[in-house]
Structure formats: structure tokens, C-alpha cells
Coordinates of C-alpha atoms in Angstrom, one line a residue:
K1 CA 14.1 -66.6 103.8
D2 CA 13.4 -67.6 107.1
G3 CA 12.6 -63.5 108.8
V4 CA 9.7 -63.8 105.9
L5 CA 8.4 -67.3 105.6
D6 CA 5.7 -68.0 107.4
S7 CA 4.8 -71.4 109.4
D8 CA 3.0 -73.1 105.8
E9 CA 5.6 -71.9 103.8
R10 CA 8.9 -73.4 106.0
Q11 CA 6.4 -76.8 106.5
R12 CA 6.2 -76.8 102.5
Y13 CA 9.8 -76.3 102.0
V14 CA 11.2 -78.6 105.0
K15 CA 8.6 -81.4 103.0
T16 CA 9.9 -80.8 99.4
A17 CA 13.5 -81.3 101.3
L18 CA 12.8 -84.6 103.0
R19 CA 11.0 -86.0 99.7
N20 CA 14.0 -85.2 98.0
A21 CA 16.2 -86.9 99.9
R22 CA 14.4 -89.7 100.7
R23 CA 14.3 -90.1 96.8
L24 CA 17.9 -89.8 96.3
S25 CA 18.5 -92.6 99.1
D26 CA 16.3 -95.0 97.9
L27 CA 18.2 -94.2 94.0
V28 CA 21.6 -94.7 95.9
G29 CA 20.4 -97.7 97.3
E30 CA 18.9 -99.2 94.0
L31 CA 22.2 -98.3 92.2
F32 CA 24.7 -100.0 95.0
E33 CA 22.1 -103.2 94.6
L34 CA 22.3 -103.1 90.9
S35 CA 25.8 -102.7 90.9
K36 CA 26.2 -105.6 92.9
L37 CA 23.7 -107.6 91.0
E38 CA 25.5 -107.3 87.5
T39 CA 29.0 -107.8 89.2
K40 CA 27.7 -111.3 90.7
Q41 CA 28.4 -109.7 94.1
I42 CA 24.9 -111.2 95.2
E43 CA 24.9 -115.1 94.5
P44 CA 21.2 -116.8 94.5
S45 CA 21.0 -119.0 97.4
V46 CA 19.1 -121.4 96.0
E47 CA 16.1 -123.6 97.8
L48 CA 12.8 -125.0 97.2
F49 CA 10.0 -123.0 98.2
P50 CA 6.3 -122.8 96.6
I51 CA 6.1 -120.0 94.8
A52 CA 2.6 -119.7 94.9
E53 CA 2.9 -118.6 98.7
L54 CA 5.6 -116.1 97.9
V55 CA 3.4 -114.3 95.5
Q56 CA 0.0 -114.1 98.0
D57 CA 2.3 -112.4 100.6
V58 CA 3.8 -109.9 98.1
V59 CA 0.5 -109.2 96.7
M60 CA -1.1 -108.6 100.4
Q61 CA 1.9 -106.4 101.1
Y62 CA 0.6 -104.0 97.8
E63 CA -3.0 -104.5 98.3
P64 CA -2.8 -101.0 100.8
Q65 CA -1.4 -99.1 98.4
A66 CA -3.4 -100.0 95.2
E67 CA -6.4 -99.6 97.0
G68 CA -5.2 -96.0 97.8
Q69 CA -4.8 -95.6 94.1
G70 CA -8.2 -96.8 93.1
I71 CA -7.0 -100.0 91.4
D72 CA -8.4 -103.3 91.7
L73 CA -5.1 -105.7 92.5
Q74 CA -5.8 -109.7 92.3
V75 CA -4.2 -112.2 92.4
E76 CA -4.8 -115.9 90.4
L77 CA -2.9 -119.3 91.9
P78 CA -3.2 -122.6 91.1
E79 CA -4.7 -125.3 92.8
R80 CA -1.5 -127.4 93.4
H81 CA 1.1 -125.0 94.9
A82 CA 4.5 -126.0 92.9
R83 CA 7.5 -125.5 94.6
V84 CA 10.1 -123.9 92.9
E85 CA 14.2 -124.0 93.2
A86 CA 15.5 -120.4 93.1
D87 CA 16.6 -117.5 95.8
I88 CA 13.3 -116.5 97.7
G89 CA 14.6 -113.2 98.8
L90 CA 15.7 -112.3 95.2
V91 CA 12.4 -113.6 93.7
E92 CA 10.4 -111.5 96.4
R93 CA 12.5 -108.5 95.2
A94 CA 12.0 -108.9 91.5
L95 CA 8.1 -110.0 91.8
S96 CA 8.0 -106.7 94.0
N97 CA 9.5 -104.5 91.6
L98 CA 7.0 -106.1 89.2
I99 CA 3.8 -105.2 90.8
D100 CA 5.3 -101.5 92.2
N101 CA 5.6 -101.0 88.3
A102 CA 2.1 -102.3 87.2
I103 CA 0.3 -100.1 90.0
H104 CA 2.4 -97.0 89.4
Y105 CA 1.2 -97.0 85.6
T106 CA -2.2 -98.0 86.0
P107 CA -4.8 -95.2 86.2
K108 CA -7.6 -95.0 88.5
G109 CA -9.8 -97.5 88.1
G110 CA -7.6 -100.1 86.5
N111 CA -6.7 -103.3 87.1
V112 CA -3.2 -105.1 88.0
R113 CA -3.3 -109.5 87.7
V114 CA -0.6 -111.6 89.1
R115 CA -1.5 -115.1 88.1
V116 CA 0.6 -118.1 88.6
T117 CA 0.6 -121.2 86.4
N118 CA 2.2 -124.6 86.3
E119 CA 3.6 -125.7 83.4
N120 CA 5.5 -129.1 82.7
R121 CA 8.6 -128.7 84.1
A122 CA 8.4 -124.7 85.2
V123 CA 6.2 -122.3 87.2
C124 CA 4.9 -119.5 85.0
V125 CA 5.0 -116.0 86.8
E126 CA 2.8 -113.5 85.4
V127 CA 2.0 -109.3 86.1
Q128 CA -0.4 -107.7 83.9
D129 CA -1.5 -104.2 84.1
T130 CA -4.5 -101.9 82.1
G131 CA -1.9 -99.1 82.1
P132 CA -1.3 -96.9 79.1
G133 CA 0.8 -99.6 77.3
I134 CA 4.4 -99.3 76.1
P135 CA 5.3 -98.2 72.2
E136 CA 6.9 -100.6 70.2
D137 CA 9.9 -98.5 70.0
D138 CA 10.5 -98.4 73.5
L139 CA 10.6 -102.3 74.1
P140 CA 14.1 -103.0 73.4
H141 CA 15.2 -100.2 76.1
L142 CA 12.8 -101.2 78.7
F143 CA 15.4 -103.0 81.3
E144 CA 18.1 -100.3 80.7
R145 CA 18.9 -98.2 83.5
F146 CA 17.1 -95.2 84.0
Y147 CA 15.0 -95.7 81.0
R148 CA 11.9 -93.9 81.1
V149 CA 9.0 -94.5 78.7
D150 CA 7.1 -91.2 79.4
K151 CA 10.0 -88.7 79.6
S152 CA 7.6 -86.0 81.0
R153 CA 6.3 -88.2 83.6
D154 CA 6.6 -87.0 87.4
R155 CA 9.6 -88.8 89.1
D156 CA 7.4 -89.0 92.5
K157 CA 5.1 -91.6 90.3
G158 CA 7.6 -92.5 88.0
G159 CA 10.1 -93.9 89.9
A160 CA 13.8 -94.0 88.8
G161 CA 14.0 -96.5 86.4
L162 CA 16.0 -99.1 88.0
G163 CA 13.1 -101.8 89.3
L164 CA 12.9 -103.4 86.0
A165 CA 16.7 -103.4 85.6
I166 CA 16.9 -105.0 88.7
A167 CA 14.2 -107.5 88.4
K168 CA 15.6 -108.3 85.0
T169 CA 19.3 -109.1 86.5
I170 CA 18.1 -111.2 89.1
L171 CA 16.0 -113.4 86.9
E172 CA 19.1 -113.6 84.7
L173 CA 21.1 -114.6 87.8
H174 CA 19.0 -117.3 88.0
E175 CA 19.8 -118.3 84.3
Q176 CA 16.1 -117.0 83.4
T177 CA 14.5 -114.4 81.1
L178 CA 12.0 -111.5 82.1
T179 CA 10.0 -110.6 78.9
V180 CA 7.4 -108.1 78.0
E181 CA 4.0 -107.8 76.4
S182 CA 2.5 -104.5 75.6
T183 CA 0.2 -102.7 73.7
V184 CA -0.4 -99.2 73.3
G185 CA -4.1 -98.3 75.2
E186 CA -4.5 -101.6 76.7
G187 CA -2.0 -102.5 79.0
T188 CA 1.4 -104.7 79.6
T189 CA 2.6 -108.1 80.8
F190 CA 5.8 -109.1 82.4
R191 CA 6.4 -112.7 82.3
F192 CA 9.2 -115.2 83.7
R193 CA 9.6 -118.8 84.9
L194 CA 11.3 -120.8 87.5
P195 CA 12.0 -124.5 87.3
V196 CA 10.4 -126.9 89.3
K197 CA 11.5 -130.5 91.1
S198 CA 8.9 -132.9 90.5
A199 CA 8.0 -135.2 93.9
V200 CA 9.9 -138.3 92.2
E201 CA 13.2 -135.9 92.3
Q202 CA 12.7 -134.1 95.6
R203 CA 12.3 -137.8 97.3
Q204 CA 15.5 -139.2 95.2
E205 CA 17.6 -136.1 96.7
E206 CA 16.5 -136.9 100.4
P207 CA 18.9 -138.5 102.7

């Protein structure tokens, strides 16, 4: 069709091809990542770090995206920034997937809240959105590969259905659980915990 396409049509075809190529590249990358996580080719490199600072940094990365979509993205942090035992890179990946998922499924004018709460021997991290919610029948399948609650949703907006599976597997590598609560018409909350060490324990381990 090269002889009959005008400049605008050529640009449209090229942009479509590039968009599909990028989406395929992302999909292949996520499949390799999930496969390595599931077969434990990636082992967590555990260290102590302040989870609140990591959460703040990740939220800041997503602020432009949320603002561009008309979504209010907020973070709630405790006054005392506890240090958790985990792989900082893997936790960042899991948290990014959860925030990205929340933004994708929250309509314009909605809210996404990332909340960190100190507990007795752990820190709880929640990602809450005001999206359409998830039907109860879909919840048991939510972390499966390629599972999509809305089968008709545009894949450009909804993703490939691997982000939640990756986040869940990362938490399992840390012997933790990623849970979800949802109400149709109100929104969804994802939640996970990471263990902390007390100041006394940290001093006892110091050489």
C-alpha cells in the first residue's frame, strides 16, 4: 500500500506497529521475570532498610502518571520509619506493580492511597484504589498468569495480567502473603507485610 498511503496514514501504521512491538517486548520480559521468580533462579538478597523511604520514592515516580490521568495519588507514612528485612529491589518491583495496577483501574477523579503502618513485629503496606472493584468470583483467580477481570478491557490500558502474579511471587519468596480485599463499585485494597527487627536486636548483631 506504500503507493496509496499518505503521510498521516504511514505515521499511523508505524505508530501502531511500534506500540505492538513495545507491548510484546514488555510481555516477554515479564514472562522471563516471572519464570525466574517461580523457579527461584532469583533469590532475595535480604538487608535492612527503611520501608517508608522506599514507598515514598516509588510513589513519587508514579505521581506524573497519576496526575496525567486525573487521579489523586497520596502516601501515608508513620512518624517512626521502621527498618524491614527484605530484598529492596524485589520489594520495589512488587510495590511498583501494585501502584501501577491501581492507577490503571482507577477512573479520572478517583483516588489511590499507599499506606504504611507499623505493627508489632512487622510493617504493613497497603495500596488502595477507588476503581470499579473486583467481583467475588474473580478474587481466587486474580494472581494467575494473564488473568483479567474485565475480559473486554483494552490491553493498552489493562496490561497483560502478569504484574499481580509477579508481585505475589516476590512476596512468597520473602515467605509473606499478598492479600486482596475488594468491593464492587467501591474499590480494591492490596496488602502485604514485611518483618522488622527491633533496635535491640540490631545492636546485638553488630560486631
